[in-house]
Short mmCIF file of C-alpha atoms and ligand atoms in Angstrom, two decimals:
data_model
loop_
_atom_site.label_atom_id
_atom_site.label_comp_id
_atom_site.label_asym_id
_atom_site.label_seq_id
_atom_site.Cartn_x
_atom_site.Cartn_y
_atom_site.Cartn_z
CA MET A 1 73.20 82.88 -55.18
CA LYS A 2 70.49 82.57 -57.85
CA LYS A 3 68.18 79.59 -57.28
CA ILE A 4 68.95 76.74 -59.64
CA ILE A 5 66.10 74.68 -61.02
CA ILE A 6 67.29 71.80 -63.16
CA ALA A 7 64.95 69.84 -65.41
CA ASN A 8 66.16 66.29 -66.01
CA TRP A 9 64.11 65.06 -68.94
CA LYS A 10 65.91 61.68 -68.98
CA MET A 11 65.06 59.83 -72.26
CA ASN A 12 61.86 61.87 -72.77
CA PRO A 13 59.63 63.04 -74.39
CA GLY A 14 59.18 60.70 -77.36
CA THR A 15 59.51 63.06 -80.32
CA LEU A 16 61.21 66.27 -81.39
CA ILE A 17 57.82 67.94 -81.86
CA GLU A 18 56.86 67.24 -78.25
CA ALA A 19 60.32 68.29 -77.07
CA LYS A 20 60.08 71.64 -78.87
CA GLU A 21 56.63 72.25 -77.44
CA LEU A 22 57.85 71.52 -73.92
CA PHE A 23 60.98 73.65 -74.35
CA ASP A 24 58.92 76.60 -75.62
CA SER A 25 56.60 76.39 -72.62
CA LEU A 26 59.52 76.25 -70.20
CA LYS A 27 61.11 79.20 -71.98
CA GLU A 28 57.94 81.22 -71.44
CA ILE A 29 57.98 80.34 -67.75
CA SER A 30 61.63 81.35 -67.41
CA ARG A 31 60.83 84.83 -68.79
CA GLU A 32 58.72 85.56 -65.72
CA PHE A 33 61.26 84.35 -63.17
CA ARG A 34 64.58 85.93 -63.91
CA GLU A 35 65.87 85.40 -60.41
CA THR A 36 65.85 81.67 -61.05
CA GLU A 37 68.36 79.89 -63.25
CA ILE A 38 66.46 77.24 -65.19
CA ILE A 39 68.61 74.53 -66.72
CA ILE A 40 67.05 72.14 -69.20
CA CYS A 41 68.95 68.85 -69.35
CA ALA A 42 67.39 67.31 -72.43
CA PRO A 43 68.58 64.45 -74.66
CA PHE A 44 71.61 66.01 -76.37
CA VAL A 45 70.32 65.36 -79.90
CA TRP A 46 67.82 68.20 -79.38
CA LEU A 47 70.07 70.80 -77.81
CA GLU A 48 70.90 72.51 -81.06
CA ASN A 49 67.21 72.87 -81.90
CA PHE A 50 66.74 74.70 -78.63
CA SER A 51 69.78 76.95 -78.73
CA SER A 52 69.39 78.05 -82.36
CA GLN A 53 67.25 81.06 -83.26
CA GLY A 54 67.89 82.83 -79.97
CA GLY A 55 66.30 80.05 -77.93
CA LEU A 56 68.43 80.77 -74.88
CA LYS A 57 67.79 83.83 -72.74
CA ARG A 58 69.23 85.10 -69.51
CA GLY A 59 68.17 82.68 -66.79
CA LEU A 60 67.66 79.77 -69.17
CA SER A 61 70.48 77.33 -69.91
CA LEU A 62 70.91 73.92 -71.45
CA GLY A 63 72.60 70.86 -70.05
CA GLY A 64 73.52 67.34 -71.08
CA GLN A 65 72.74 64.24 -69.03
CA ASN A 66 76.12 62.57 -69.44
CA CYS A 67 79.49 62.99 -71.14
CA HIS A 68 82.54 60.86 -71.80
CA TRP A 69 85.82 61.36 -69.91
CA GLU A 70 87.88 61.82 -73.08
CA SER A 71 87.53 64.74 -75.47
CA HIS A 72 87.41 62.54 -78.60
CA GLY A 73 88.43 59.11 -79.83
CA ALA A 74 87.24 55.58 -80.51
CA PHE A 75 84.32 55.43 -78.10
CA THR A 76 81.35 54.37 -80.22
CA GLY A 77 78.07 55.92 -79.16
CA GLU A 78 79.61 58.41 -76.74
CA ILE A 79 79.62 62.21 -76.64
CA SER A 80 82.31 64.40 -75.10
CA ALA A 81 81.97 67.42 -72.85
CA SER A 82 83.49 69.67 -75.51
CA MET A 83 80.84 68.42 -77.98
CA LEU A 84 78.17 69.40 -75.45
CA ALA A 85 79.84 72.79 -75.08
CA ASP A 86 79.62 73.18 -78.88
CA LEU A 87 75.88 72.59 -78.57
CA LYS A 88 75.76 75.49 -76.05
CA ALA A 89 75.27 73.29 -73.01
CA GLY A 90 76.48 75.07 -69.89
CA TYR A 91 75.96 72.11 -67.57
CA VAL A 92 76.06 68.33 -67.57
CA ILE A 93 74.55 65.85 -65.12
CA ILE A 94 77.19 63.35 -64.01
CA GLY A 95 76.79 60.19 -61.94
CA HIS A 96 73.01 60.03 -61.94
CA SER A 97 71.88 56.93 -60.01
CA GLU A 98 70.25 55.49 -63.16
CA ARG A 99 73.62 55.57 -64.91
CA ARG A 100 75.33 54.11 -61.85
CA GLN A 101 72.72 51.33 -61.78
CA TYR A 102 72.13 50.51 -65.46
CA LEU A 103 75.26 51.72 -67.26
CA GLY A 104 78.04 50.62 -64.97
CA GLU A 105 79.23 54.07 -63.88
CA ASN A 106 81.52 53.89 -60.90
CA ASP A 107 83.27 56.49 -58.78
CA LEU A 108 86.46 56.47 -60.87
CA ILE A 109 84.53 57.06 -64.08
CA ILE A 110 82.47 59.78 -62.46
CA ASN A 111 85.60 61.57 -61.22
CA ALA A 112 87.11 61.46 -64.72
CA LYS A 113 83.90 62.77 -66.28
CA ILE A 114 83.73 65.68 -63.83
CA LYS A 115 87.30 66.63 -64.75
CA ALA A 116 86.44 66.40 -68.46
CA ALA A 117 83.42 68.67 -67.98
CA LEU A 118 85.42 71.26 -66.06
CA LYS A 119 88.12 71.19 -68.75
CA ALA A 120 85.45 71.89 -71.38
CA LYS A 121 84.11 74.75 -69.20
CA ILE A 122 80.83 72.98 -68.52
CA LYS A 123 79.51 72.89 -64.98
CA PRO A 124 79.06 69.35 -63.70
CA ILE A 125 75.90 68.55 -61.73
CA VAL A 126 77.20 65.68 -59.63
CA CYS A 127 74.54 63.33 -58.27
CA VAL A 128 75.07 61.62 -54.94
CA GLY A 129 72.68 59.73 -52.67
CA GLU A 130 72.09 56.51 -50.82
CA ARG A 131 69.87 53.59 -51.83
CA GLN A 132 67.12 52.17 -49.68
CA ASN A 133 68.56 50.77 -46.43
CA GLU A 134 71.97 52.34 -46.96
CA GLU A 135 73.46 54.78 -44.50
CA MET A 136 73.34 58.28 -46.00
CA HIS A 137 76.48 59.58 -44.26
CA LEU A 138 78.71 56.69 -45.32
CA VAL A 139 77.54 56.59 -48.94
CA VAL A 140 77.43 60.32 -49.56
CA GLU A 141 80.84 61.02 -48.00
CA ASP A 142 82.40 58.23 -50.05
CA GLN A 143 80.78 59.41 -53.28
CA ILE A 144 81.85 63.03 -52.73
CA ARG A 145 85.43 62.11 -51.81
CA SER A 146 85.86 60.05 -54.97
CA ALA A 147 83.97 62.43 -57.22
CA LEU A 148 86.11 65.41 -56.22
CA ASN A 149 89.42 63.60 -56.00
CA GLY A 150 92.11 65.84 -57.53
CA ILE A 151 89.77 68.79 -58.11
CA PRO A 152 91.18 72.04 -56.68
CA ALA A 153 89.18 74.27 -54.32
CA ALA A 154 89.13 77.05 -56.91
CA GLN A 155 86.85 74.89 -59.09
CA LEU A 156 84.22 74.23 -56.44
CA LYS A 157 82.21 77.25 -57.52
CA GLU A 158 81.80 75.58 -60.93
CA ILE A 159 80.28 72.44 -59.42
CA VAL A 160 76.70 71.67 -58.42
CA ILE A 161 76.12 68.75 -56.06
CA ALA A 162 72.68 67.16 -56.30
CA TYR A 163 71.60 65.16 -53.28
CA GLU A 164 69.21 62.55 -54.70
CA PRO A 165 68.35 59.74 -52.31
CA VAL A 166 67.79 56.88 -54.75
CA TRP A 167 64.70 55.67 -52.86
CA ALA A 168 63.02 59.04 -53.44
CA ILE A 169 63.47 59.14 -57.23
CA GLY A 170 60.51 58.56 -59.56
CA PRO A 171 57.50 57.00 -57.90
CA GLY A 172 59.48 56.59 -54.65
CA ASP A 173 58.64 58.22 -51.30
CA PRO A 174 59.66 61.84 -51.22
CA CYS A 175 62.43 62.65 -48.75
CA SER A 176 61.25 64.76 -45.82
CA PRO A 177 62.54 68.36 -45.81
CA ASP A 178 64.25 67.61 -42.47
CA ASN A 179 66.14 64.67 -43.93
CA ALA A 180 67.12 66.80 -46.91
CA LEU A 181 68.35 69.49 -44.49
CA SER A 182 70.52 66.93 -42.65
CA ALA A 183 71.99 65.77 -45.95
CA ASN A 184 72.64 69.37 -47.03
CA LEU A 185 74.46 70.21 -43.79
CA PHE A 186 76.36 66.94 -43.94
CA ILE A 187 77.54 67.60 -47.53
CA LYS A 188 78.73 71.07 -46.45
CA LYS A 189 80.62 69.41 -43.56
CA VAL A 190 82.30 66.95 -45.91
CA LEU A 191 83.30 69.76 -48.29
CA THR A 192 84.67 71.78 -45.37
CA LYS A 193 86.72 68.77 -44.27
CA LEU A 194 88.01 68.10 -47.79
CA TYR A 195 88.65 71.77 -48.63
CA ASN A 196 87.62 74.59 -46.32
CA ARG A 197 84.53 76.48 -45.28
CA ALA A 198 84.71 79.06 -48.04
CA GLY A 199 84.87 76.28 -50.61
CA ALA A 200 81.89 74.52 -49.05
CA GLU A 201 79.88 77.70 -49.17
CA LYS A 202 80.64 78.30 -52.83
CA THR A 203 79.38 74.88 -53.89
CA ALA A 204 75.71 74.85 -54.85
CA ILE A 205 73.87 71.94 -53.27
CA VAL A 206 70.47 71.05 -54.73
CA TYR A 207 67.86 68.42 -53.91
CA GLY A 208 66.28 65.89 -56.29
CA GLY A 209 63.74 63.08 -55.90
CA SER A 210 59.95 63.27 -56.35
CA VAL A 211 59.86 67.07 -56.32
CA ASP A 212 56.42 68.51 -57.10
CA ARG A 213 54.45 71.72 -56.62
CA LYS A 214 53.49 70.71 -53.06
CA ASN A 215 56.93 70.02 -51.65
CA ALA A 216 59.27 72.18 -53.79
CA ALA A 217 59.24 75.31 -51.62
CA ASP A 218 60.03 73.33 -48.47
CA TYR A 219 63.25 71.98 -49.93
CA LEU A 220 64.45 75.53 -50.48
CA SER A 221 63.22 77.10 -47.26
CA ARG A 222 63.30 74.29 -44.66
CA SER A 223 66.12 72.25 -46.21
CA GLN A 224 68.08 75.39 -47.27
CA MET A 225 68.88 73.88 -50.65
CA ALA A 226 70.25 76.14 -53.41
CA GLY A 227 67.87 74.58 -55.90
CA LEU A 228 66.14 71.49 -57.23
CA LEU A 229 66.77 68.70 -59.73
CA ILE A 230 63.43 67.67 -61.16
CA GLY A 231 62.70 64.58 -63.24
CA GLY A 232 59.07 63.56 -63.80
CA ALA A 233 57.54 66.95 -62.97
CA SER A 234 59.79 68.73 -65.50
CA LEU A 235 57.97 66.94 -68.34
CA ASP A 236 54.72 68.66 -67.43
CA ALA A 237 55.00 72.35 -68.27
CA GLN A 238 52.12 73.29 -65.99
CA GLU A 239 53.51 71.41 -62.97
CA PHE A 240 57.00 72.75 -63.65
CA GLY A 241 55.59 76.28 -63.86
CA GLU A 242 53.84 75.84 -60.52
CA ILE A 243 57.09 74.64 -58.96
CA ILE A 244 58.99 77.68 -60.27
CA LYS A 245 56.22 79.96 -59.00
CA SER A 246 56.23 78.33 -55.58
CA VAL A 247 59.96 78.88 -55.12
CA GLY A 248 59.96 82.26 -56.86
CA ASN A 249 59.80 84.32 -53.71
CA ILE A 250 62.02 82.30 -51.41
P1 PGA B 301 62.07 62.55 -60.18
O1 PGA B 301 63.55 62.35 -60.76
O2 PGA B 301 61.87 64.02 -59.97
O3 PGA B 301 61.17 61.98 -61.22
O4 PGA B 301 62.02 61.81 -58.89
C1 PGA B 301 64.63 63.06 -60.28
C2 PGA B 301 65.90 62.59 -60.96
O5 PGA B 301 66.02 61.39 -61.23
O6 PGA B 301 66.81 63.40 -61.24
#
């Protein structure tokens, strides 16, 4: 499996000019590392700017950060998965903890959004993870069960699961590679229980939360993750480049 490095820009940077500059730098970096799939999840209003004029190359894809569960309709302010597909997004982040916390996303909504993304042929990047003082096993199993409810085994290969312990996101404490390894193995166990071993092996599991140039390689080698979901460090082209370099030969 190709390594998957996902940049989650969140609601950043401030202007289109800065966004274009950042995208161009990341595009340069992706040219050197073809064995890595770099996915830029930027605010959707900019996706067309990036995909036009041959902006996308092999190994470089675009993603959204959210989609609605319906394909169209009276949902003011929302965007559907098929609209993202029209903008050449190949992926969409679903169920990020910030949306669960600030925008009322619950497990039912997340499940419906995953189904909508799959229907639009966009790969969902499904975020799961416990908050401070919560038990990882209980929370993560519950979140995965609800997220994948009604999704057939054949579609597992289209899904990325991002383990993001909420306490490790942003300025939080990074998760130790050993903890991330336990979570990875546990998620595989849950998928095996819900589906089968082959299905579990086809699902890409990535780590997110305070990833930087110093710890990135460990999450791939020691934690055996298929990739990384990077927030803050993806807004700094130099730091992001160092991360890609550090995982380049794993
Ligand atoms: P961070 O964010 O890398 O800034 O911790 C990760 C995320 O929220 O996806």
